[in-house]
PDB file of C-alpha atoms in Angstrom:
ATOM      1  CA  UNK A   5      -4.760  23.464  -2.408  1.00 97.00           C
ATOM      2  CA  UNK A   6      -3.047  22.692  -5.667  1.00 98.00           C
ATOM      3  CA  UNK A   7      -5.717  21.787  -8.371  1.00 98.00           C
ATOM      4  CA  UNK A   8      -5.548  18.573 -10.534  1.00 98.00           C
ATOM      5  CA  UNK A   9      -6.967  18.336 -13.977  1.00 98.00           C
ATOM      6  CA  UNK A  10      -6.738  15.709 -16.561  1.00 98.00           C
ATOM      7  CA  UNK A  11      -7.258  15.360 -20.421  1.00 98.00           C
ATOM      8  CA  UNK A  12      -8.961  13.688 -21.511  1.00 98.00           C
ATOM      9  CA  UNK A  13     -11.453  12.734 -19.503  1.00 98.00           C
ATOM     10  CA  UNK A  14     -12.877   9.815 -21.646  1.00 98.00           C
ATOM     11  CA  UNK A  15     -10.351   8.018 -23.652  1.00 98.00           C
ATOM     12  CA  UNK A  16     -11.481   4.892 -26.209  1.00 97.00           C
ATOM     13  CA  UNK A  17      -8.542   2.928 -27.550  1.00 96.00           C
ATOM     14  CA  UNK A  18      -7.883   0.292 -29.588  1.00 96.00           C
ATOM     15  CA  UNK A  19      -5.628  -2.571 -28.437  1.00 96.00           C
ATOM     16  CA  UNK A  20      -2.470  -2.744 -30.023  1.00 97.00           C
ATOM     17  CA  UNK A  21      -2.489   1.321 -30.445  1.00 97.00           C
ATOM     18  CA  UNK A  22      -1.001   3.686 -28.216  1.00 97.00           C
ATOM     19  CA  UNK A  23      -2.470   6.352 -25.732  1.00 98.00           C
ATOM     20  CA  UNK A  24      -1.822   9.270 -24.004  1.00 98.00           C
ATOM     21  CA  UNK A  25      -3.334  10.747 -20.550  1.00 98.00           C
ATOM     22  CA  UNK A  26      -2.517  14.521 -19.926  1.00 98.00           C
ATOM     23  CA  UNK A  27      -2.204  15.691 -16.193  1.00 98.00           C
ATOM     24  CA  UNK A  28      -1.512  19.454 -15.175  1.00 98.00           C
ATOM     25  CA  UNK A  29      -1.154  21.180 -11.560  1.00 98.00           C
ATOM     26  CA  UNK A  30      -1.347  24.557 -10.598  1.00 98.00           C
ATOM     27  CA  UNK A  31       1.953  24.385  -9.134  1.00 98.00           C
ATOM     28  CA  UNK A  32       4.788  23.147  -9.915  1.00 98.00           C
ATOM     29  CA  UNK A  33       5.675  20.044  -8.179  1.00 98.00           C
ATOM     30  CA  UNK A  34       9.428  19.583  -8.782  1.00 98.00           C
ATOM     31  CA  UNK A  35      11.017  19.522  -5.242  1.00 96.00           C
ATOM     32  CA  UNK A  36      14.059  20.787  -4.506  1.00 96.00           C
ATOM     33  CA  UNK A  37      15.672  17.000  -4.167  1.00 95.00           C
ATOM     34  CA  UNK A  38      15.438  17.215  -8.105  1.00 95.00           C
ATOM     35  CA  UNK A  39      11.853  14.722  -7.978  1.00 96.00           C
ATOM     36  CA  UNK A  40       8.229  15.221  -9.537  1.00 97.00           C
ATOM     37  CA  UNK A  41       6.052  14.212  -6.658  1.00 97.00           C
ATOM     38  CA  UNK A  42       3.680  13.363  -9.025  1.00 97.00           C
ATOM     39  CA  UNK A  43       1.973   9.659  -9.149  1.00 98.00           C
ATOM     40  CA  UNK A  44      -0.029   7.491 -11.530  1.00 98.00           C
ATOM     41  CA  UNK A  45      -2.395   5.245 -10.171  1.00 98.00           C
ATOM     42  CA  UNK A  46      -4.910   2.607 -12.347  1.00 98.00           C
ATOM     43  CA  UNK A  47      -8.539   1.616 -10.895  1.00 98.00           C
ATOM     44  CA  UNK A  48      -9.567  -1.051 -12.254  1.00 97.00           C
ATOM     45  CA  UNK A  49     -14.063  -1.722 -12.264  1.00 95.00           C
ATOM     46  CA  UNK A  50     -14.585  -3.017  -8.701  1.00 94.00           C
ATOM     47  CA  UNK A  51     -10.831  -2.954  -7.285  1.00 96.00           C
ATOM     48  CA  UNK A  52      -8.602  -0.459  -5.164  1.00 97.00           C
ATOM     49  CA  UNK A  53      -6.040   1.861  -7.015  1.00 98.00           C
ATOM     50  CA  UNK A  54      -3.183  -0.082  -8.043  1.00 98.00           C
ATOM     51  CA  UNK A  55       0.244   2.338  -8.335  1.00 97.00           C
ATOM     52  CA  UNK A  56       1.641   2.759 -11.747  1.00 98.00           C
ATOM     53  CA  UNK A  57       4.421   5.393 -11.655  1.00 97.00           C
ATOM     54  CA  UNK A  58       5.738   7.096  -9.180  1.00 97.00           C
ATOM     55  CA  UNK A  59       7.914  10.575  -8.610  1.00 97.00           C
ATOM     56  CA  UNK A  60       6.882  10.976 -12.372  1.00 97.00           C
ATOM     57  CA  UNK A  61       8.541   8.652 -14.051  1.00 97.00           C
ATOM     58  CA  UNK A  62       9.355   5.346 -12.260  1.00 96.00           C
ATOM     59  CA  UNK A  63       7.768   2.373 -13.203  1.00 97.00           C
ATOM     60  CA  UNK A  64       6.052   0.545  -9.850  1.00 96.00           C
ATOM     61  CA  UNK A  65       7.227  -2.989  -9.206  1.00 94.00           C
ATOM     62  CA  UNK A  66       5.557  -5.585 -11.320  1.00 96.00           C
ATOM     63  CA  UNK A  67       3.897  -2.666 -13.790  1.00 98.00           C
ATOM     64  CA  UNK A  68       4.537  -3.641 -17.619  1.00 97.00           C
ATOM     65  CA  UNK A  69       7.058  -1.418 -19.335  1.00 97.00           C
ATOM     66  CA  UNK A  70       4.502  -0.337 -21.934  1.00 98.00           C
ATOM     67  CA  UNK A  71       3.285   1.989 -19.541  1.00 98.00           C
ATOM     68  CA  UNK A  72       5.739   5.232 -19.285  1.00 98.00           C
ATOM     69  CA  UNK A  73       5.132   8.872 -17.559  1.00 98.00           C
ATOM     70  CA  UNK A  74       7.133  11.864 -18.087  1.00 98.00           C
ATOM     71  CA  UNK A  75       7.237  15.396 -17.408  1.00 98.00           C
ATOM     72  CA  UNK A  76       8.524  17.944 -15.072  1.00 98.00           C
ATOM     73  CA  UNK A  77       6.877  20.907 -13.197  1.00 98.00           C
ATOM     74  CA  UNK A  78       3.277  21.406 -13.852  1.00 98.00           C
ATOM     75  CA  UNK A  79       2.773  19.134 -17.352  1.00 98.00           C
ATOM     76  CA  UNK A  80       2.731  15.219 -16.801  1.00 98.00           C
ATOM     77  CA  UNK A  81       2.014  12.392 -19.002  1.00 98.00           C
ATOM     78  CA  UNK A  82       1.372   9.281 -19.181  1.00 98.00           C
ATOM     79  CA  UNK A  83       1.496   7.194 -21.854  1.00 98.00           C
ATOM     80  CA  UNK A  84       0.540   3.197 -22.789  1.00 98.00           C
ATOM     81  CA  UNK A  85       2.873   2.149 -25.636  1.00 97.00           C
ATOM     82  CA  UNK A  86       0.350  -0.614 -26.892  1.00 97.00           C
ATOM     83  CA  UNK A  87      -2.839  -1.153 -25.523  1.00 97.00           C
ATOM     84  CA  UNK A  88      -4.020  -4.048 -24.207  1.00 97.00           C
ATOM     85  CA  UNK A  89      -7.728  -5.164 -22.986  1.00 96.00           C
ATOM     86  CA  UNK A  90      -7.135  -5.633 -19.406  1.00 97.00           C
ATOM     87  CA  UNK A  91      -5.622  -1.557 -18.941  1.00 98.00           C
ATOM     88  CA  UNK A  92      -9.241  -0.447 -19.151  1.00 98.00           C
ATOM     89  CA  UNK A  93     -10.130   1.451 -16.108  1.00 98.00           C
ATOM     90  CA  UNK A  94      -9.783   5.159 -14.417  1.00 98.00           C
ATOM     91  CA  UNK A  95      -6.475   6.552 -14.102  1.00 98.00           C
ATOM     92  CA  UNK A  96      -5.933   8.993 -11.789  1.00 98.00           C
ATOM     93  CA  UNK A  97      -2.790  11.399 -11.514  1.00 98.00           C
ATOM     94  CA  UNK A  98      -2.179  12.776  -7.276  1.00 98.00           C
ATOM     95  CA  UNK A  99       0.230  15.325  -6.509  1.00 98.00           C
ATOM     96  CA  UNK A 100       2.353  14.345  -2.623  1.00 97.00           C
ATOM     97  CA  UNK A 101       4.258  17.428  -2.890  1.00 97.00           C
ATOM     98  CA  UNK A 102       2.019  19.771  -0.689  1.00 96.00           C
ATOM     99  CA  UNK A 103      -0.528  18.802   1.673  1.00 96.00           C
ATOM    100  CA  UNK A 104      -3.171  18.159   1.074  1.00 98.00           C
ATOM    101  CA  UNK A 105      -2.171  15.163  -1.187  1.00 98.00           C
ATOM    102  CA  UNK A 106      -4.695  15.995  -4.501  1.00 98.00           C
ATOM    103  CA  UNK A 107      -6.220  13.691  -7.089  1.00 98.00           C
ATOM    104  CA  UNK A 108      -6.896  14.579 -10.525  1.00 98.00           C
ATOM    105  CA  UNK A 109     -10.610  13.588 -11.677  1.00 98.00           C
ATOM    106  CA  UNK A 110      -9.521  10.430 -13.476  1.00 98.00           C
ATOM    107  CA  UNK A 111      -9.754   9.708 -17.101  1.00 98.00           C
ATOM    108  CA  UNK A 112     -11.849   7.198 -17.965  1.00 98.00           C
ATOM    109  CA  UNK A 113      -9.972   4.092 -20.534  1.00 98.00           C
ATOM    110  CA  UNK A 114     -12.602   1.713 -22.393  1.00 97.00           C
ATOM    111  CA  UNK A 115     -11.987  -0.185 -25.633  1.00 94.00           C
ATOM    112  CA  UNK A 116     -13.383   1.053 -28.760  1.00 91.00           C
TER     113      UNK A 116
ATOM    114  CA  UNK B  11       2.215 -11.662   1.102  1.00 95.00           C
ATOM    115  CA  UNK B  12       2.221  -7.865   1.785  1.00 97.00           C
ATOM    116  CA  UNK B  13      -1.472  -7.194   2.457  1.00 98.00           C
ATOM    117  CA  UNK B  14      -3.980  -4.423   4.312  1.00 98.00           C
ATOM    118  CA  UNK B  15      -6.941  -5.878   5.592  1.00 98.00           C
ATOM    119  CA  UNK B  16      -9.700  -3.976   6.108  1.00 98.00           C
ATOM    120  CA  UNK B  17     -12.719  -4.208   8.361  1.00 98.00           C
ATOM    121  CA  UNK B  18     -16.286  -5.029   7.032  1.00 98.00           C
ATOM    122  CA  UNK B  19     -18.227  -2.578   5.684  1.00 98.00           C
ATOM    123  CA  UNK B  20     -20.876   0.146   8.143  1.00 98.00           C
ATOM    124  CA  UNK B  21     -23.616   1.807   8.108  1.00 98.00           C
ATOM    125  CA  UNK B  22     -24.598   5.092  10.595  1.00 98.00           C
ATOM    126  CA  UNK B  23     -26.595   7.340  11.170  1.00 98.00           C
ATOM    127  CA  UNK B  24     -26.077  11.267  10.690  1.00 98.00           C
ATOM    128  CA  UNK B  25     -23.963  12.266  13.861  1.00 98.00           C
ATOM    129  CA  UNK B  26     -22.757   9.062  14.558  1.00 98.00           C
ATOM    130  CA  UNK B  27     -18.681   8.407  14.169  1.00 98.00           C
ATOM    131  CA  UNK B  28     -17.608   5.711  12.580  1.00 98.00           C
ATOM    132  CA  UNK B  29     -13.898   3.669  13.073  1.00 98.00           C
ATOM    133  CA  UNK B  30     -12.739   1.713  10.778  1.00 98.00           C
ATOM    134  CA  UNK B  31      -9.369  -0.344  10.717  1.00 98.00           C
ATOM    135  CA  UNK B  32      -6.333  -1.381   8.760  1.00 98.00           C
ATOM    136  CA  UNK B  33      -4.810  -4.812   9.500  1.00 98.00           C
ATOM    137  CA  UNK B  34      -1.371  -4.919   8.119  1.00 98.00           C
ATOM    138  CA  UNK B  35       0.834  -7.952   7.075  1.00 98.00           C
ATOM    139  CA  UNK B  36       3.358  -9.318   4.716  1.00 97.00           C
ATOM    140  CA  UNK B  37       6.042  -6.581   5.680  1.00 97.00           C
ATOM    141  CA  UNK B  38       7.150  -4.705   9.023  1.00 96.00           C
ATOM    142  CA  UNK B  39       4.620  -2.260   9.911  1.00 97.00           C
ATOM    143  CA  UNK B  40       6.825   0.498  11.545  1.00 95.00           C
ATOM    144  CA  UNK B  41       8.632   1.099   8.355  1.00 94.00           C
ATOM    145  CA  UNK B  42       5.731   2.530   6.629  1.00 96.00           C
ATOM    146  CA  UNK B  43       3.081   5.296   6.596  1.00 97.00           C
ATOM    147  CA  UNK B  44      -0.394   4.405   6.109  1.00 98.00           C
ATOM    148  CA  UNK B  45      -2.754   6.847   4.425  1.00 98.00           C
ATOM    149  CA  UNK B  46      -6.430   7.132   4.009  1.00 98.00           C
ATOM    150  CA  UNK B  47      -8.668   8.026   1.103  1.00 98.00           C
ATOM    151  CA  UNK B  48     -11.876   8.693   0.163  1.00 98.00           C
ATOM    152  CA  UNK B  49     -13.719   8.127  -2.910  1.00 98.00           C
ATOM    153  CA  UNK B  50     -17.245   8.832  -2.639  1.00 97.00           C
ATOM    154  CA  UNK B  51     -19.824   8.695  -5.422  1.00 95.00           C
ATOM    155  CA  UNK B  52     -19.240  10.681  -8.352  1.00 89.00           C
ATOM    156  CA  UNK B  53     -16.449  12.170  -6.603  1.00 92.00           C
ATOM    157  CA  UNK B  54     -12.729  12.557  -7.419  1.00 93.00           C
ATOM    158  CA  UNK B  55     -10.167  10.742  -5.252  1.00 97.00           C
ATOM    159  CA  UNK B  56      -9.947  12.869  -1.892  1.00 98.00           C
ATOM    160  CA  UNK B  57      -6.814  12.381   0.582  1.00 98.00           C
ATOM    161  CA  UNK B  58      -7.747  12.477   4.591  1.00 98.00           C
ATOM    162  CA  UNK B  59      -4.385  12.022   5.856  1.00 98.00           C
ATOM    163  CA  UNK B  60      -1.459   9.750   6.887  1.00 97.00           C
ATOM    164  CA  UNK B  61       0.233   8.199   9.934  1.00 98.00           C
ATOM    165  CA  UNK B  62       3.408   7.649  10.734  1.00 96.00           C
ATOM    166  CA  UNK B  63       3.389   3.681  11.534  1.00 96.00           C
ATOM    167  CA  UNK B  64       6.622   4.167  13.602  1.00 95.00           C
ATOM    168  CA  UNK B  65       5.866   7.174  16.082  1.00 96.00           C
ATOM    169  CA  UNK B  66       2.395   7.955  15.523  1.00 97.00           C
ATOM    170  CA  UNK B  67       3.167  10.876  14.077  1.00 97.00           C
ATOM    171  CA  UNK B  68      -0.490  12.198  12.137  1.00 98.00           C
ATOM    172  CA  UNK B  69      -1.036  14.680   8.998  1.00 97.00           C
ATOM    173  CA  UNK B  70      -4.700  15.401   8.264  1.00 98.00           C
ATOM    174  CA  UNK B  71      -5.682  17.207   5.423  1.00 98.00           C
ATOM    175  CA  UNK B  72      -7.505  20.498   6.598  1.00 97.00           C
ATOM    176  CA  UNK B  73     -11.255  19.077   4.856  1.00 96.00           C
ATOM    177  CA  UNK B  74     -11.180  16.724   7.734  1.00 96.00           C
ATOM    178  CA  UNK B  75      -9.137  17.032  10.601  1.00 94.00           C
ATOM    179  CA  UNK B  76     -11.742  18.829  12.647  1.00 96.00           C
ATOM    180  CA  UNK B  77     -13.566  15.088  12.762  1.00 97.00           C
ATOM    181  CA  UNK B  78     -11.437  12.732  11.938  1.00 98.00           C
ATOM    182  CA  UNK B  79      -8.414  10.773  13.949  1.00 98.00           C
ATOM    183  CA  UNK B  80      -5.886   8.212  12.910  1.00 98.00           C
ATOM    184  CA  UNK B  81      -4.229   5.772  15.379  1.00 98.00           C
ATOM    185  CA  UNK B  82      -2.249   2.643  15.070  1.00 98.00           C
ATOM    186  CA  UNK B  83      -1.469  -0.226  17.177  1.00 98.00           C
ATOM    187  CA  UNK B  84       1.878  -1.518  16.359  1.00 98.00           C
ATOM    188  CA  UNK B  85       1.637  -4.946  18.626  1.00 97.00           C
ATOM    189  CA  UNK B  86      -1.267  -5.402  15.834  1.00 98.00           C
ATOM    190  CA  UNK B  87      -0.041  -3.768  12.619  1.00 98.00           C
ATOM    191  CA  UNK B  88      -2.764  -1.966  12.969  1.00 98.00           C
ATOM    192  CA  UNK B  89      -4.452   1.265  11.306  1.00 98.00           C
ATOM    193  CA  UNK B  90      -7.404   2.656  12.582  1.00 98.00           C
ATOM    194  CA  UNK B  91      -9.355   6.097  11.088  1.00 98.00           C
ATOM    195  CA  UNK B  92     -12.215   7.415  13.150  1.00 98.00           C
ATOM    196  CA  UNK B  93     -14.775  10.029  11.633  1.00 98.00           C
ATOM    197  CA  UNK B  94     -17.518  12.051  13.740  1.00 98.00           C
ATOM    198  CA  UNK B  95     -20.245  13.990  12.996  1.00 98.00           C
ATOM    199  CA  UNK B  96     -20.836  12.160  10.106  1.00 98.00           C
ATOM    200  CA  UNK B  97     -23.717  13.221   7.646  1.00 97.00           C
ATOM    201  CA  UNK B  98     -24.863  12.295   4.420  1.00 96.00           C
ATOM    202  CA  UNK B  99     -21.986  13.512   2.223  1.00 95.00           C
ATOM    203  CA  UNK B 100     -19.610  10.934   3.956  1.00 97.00           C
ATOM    204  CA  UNK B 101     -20.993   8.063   2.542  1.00 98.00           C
ATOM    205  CA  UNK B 102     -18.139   6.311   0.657  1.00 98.00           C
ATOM    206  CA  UNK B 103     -15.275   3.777   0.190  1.00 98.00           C
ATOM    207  CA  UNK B 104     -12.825   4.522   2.454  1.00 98.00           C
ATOM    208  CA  UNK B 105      -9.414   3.154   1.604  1.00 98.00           C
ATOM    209  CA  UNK B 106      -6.167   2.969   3.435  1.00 98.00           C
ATOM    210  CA  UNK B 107      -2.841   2.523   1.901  1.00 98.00           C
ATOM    211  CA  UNK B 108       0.978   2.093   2.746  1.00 97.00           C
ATOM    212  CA  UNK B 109       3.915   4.272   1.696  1.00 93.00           C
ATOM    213  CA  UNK B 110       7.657   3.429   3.117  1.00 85.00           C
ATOM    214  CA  UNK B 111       8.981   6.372   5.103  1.00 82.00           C
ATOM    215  CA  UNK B 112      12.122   5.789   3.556  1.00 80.00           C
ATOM    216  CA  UNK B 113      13.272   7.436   0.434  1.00 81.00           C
ATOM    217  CA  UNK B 114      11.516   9.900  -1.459  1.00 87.00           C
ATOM    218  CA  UNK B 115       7.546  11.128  -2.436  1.00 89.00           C
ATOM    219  CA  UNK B 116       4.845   9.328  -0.707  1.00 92.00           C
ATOM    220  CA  UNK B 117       3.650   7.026  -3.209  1.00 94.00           C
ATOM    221  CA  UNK B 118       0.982   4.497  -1.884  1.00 96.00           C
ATOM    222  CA  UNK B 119       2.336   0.646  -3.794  1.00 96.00           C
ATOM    223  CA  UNK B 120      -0.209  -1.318  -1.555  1.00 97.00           C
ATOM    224  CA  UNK B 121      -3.873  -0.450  -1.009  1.00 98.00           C
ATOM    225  CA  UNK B 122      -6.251  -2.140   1.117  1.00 98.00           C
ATOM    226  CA  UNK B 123      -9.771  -3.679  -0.468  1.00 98.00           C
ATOM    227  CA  UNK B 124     -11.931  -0.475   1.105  1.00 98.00           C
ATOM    228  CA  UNK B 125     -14.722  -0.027   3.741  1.00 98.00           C
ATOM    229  CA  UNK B 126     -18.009   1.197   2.625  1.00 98.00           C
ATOM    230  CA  UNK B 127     -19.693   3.589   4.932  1.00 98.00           C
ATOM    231  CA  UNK B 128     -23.369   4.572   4.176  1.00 98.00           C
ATOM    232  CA  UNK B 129     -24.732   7.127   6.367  1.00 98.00           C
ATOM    233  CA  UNK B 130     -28.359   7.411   6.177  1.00 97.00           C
ATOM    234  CA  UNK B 131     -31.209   8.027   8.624  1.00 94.00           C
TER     235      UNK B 131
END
């Protein structure tokens, strides 16, 4: 199975300020149709994931465009331009390239 | 609006099964996949599977598919995921969510509210 990990785990920010979530697989996960299957999903306290960006780098419908992810191959990131107080929550990276789909371990967003 | 309903939340016994379902609306049901996940206590985000909402088609991911069985019911827009043998270490929110079979990756844009299942004797 391909392995997930995030950095960090914990991540304080300050609204207004930007911030930065790491994600890494042990295998690349650029498919030969040119895409990163490689998702962002936010869980906010109580709710269900709600998608974020998708094949890498596309922006869900109805996600703010201070959210952003990048990356190619086995480095992903993604990355909150300014802060605000209701992105708090777990955000989890999952890799739909090989099954079975896998999740990263989430890093944790809280306001400082 | 697009929406997944899920059913109410159970609670079994060790070696019971339990079925839960995934009431879909909002959009056409056969032009979508509908996958399930589990997130259990203290536990990353685990992927069971996915079903083709057109033909039925199933993928189970290897941790589970020796006890666990998706079906749909397309006159219903309907999900369902089925899990036997269940023991302690199943107890969890069990989610389903939609991806459209058309295009690439198989991102999930529309997640239902989860089903808690407590197993406990």
């Amino acid at each position: 199975d391909i392995v997930m990990t995030q950095s960090p785990l914990s991540l304080p920010v300050t609204p207004g300020e930007p911030a930065s979530i790491s994600c890494r697989s042990s295998q690349s996960l650029l498919n030969s149709n040119g895409y990163n299957y490689l998702d962002w999903y936010l869980q906010k306290s109580g709710q269900s994931p709600q998608l974020l960006i998708y094949l890498g780098s596309n922006r869900a419908s109805g996600v703010p465009d201070r959210f952003s992810g990048s990356g190619s191959g086995t480095d992903f990131t993604l990355e909150i331009s300014r802060v605000e107080a209701e992105d708090v929550g777990v955000y989890f990276c999952i890799q739909t390239l090989h099954t079975p789909f896998t999740f990263g371990p989430g890093t944790k967003v809280d306001i400082k | 609006q697009v929406q997944l309903v899920q059913s109410g939340a159970e609670v079994k016994k060790p070696g019971a099964s339990v079925k839960v379902s995934c009431k879909a609306s909002g959009y056409t049901f056969t032009t979508y996949a509908i996958h399930w996940v589990r997130q259990a206590p203290g536990q990353r985000l685990e992927w069971m599977g996915r079903i083709n909402a057109a033909n039925g088609n199933t993928r189970y991911s290897h941790k589970f598919q020796d006890r666990v069985s998706f079906t749909r019911d397309t006159s219903a827009s309907t999900a369902y995921m089925e899990l036997s043998s269940l023991r302690s270490e199943d107890t969890a929110i069990f989610f389903c969510a939609r991806n459209n079979l058309e295009g690439a990756g198989y991102y999930m844009d529309v997640w239902g509210r989860g089903t808690t299942v407590t197993v406990s004797s």
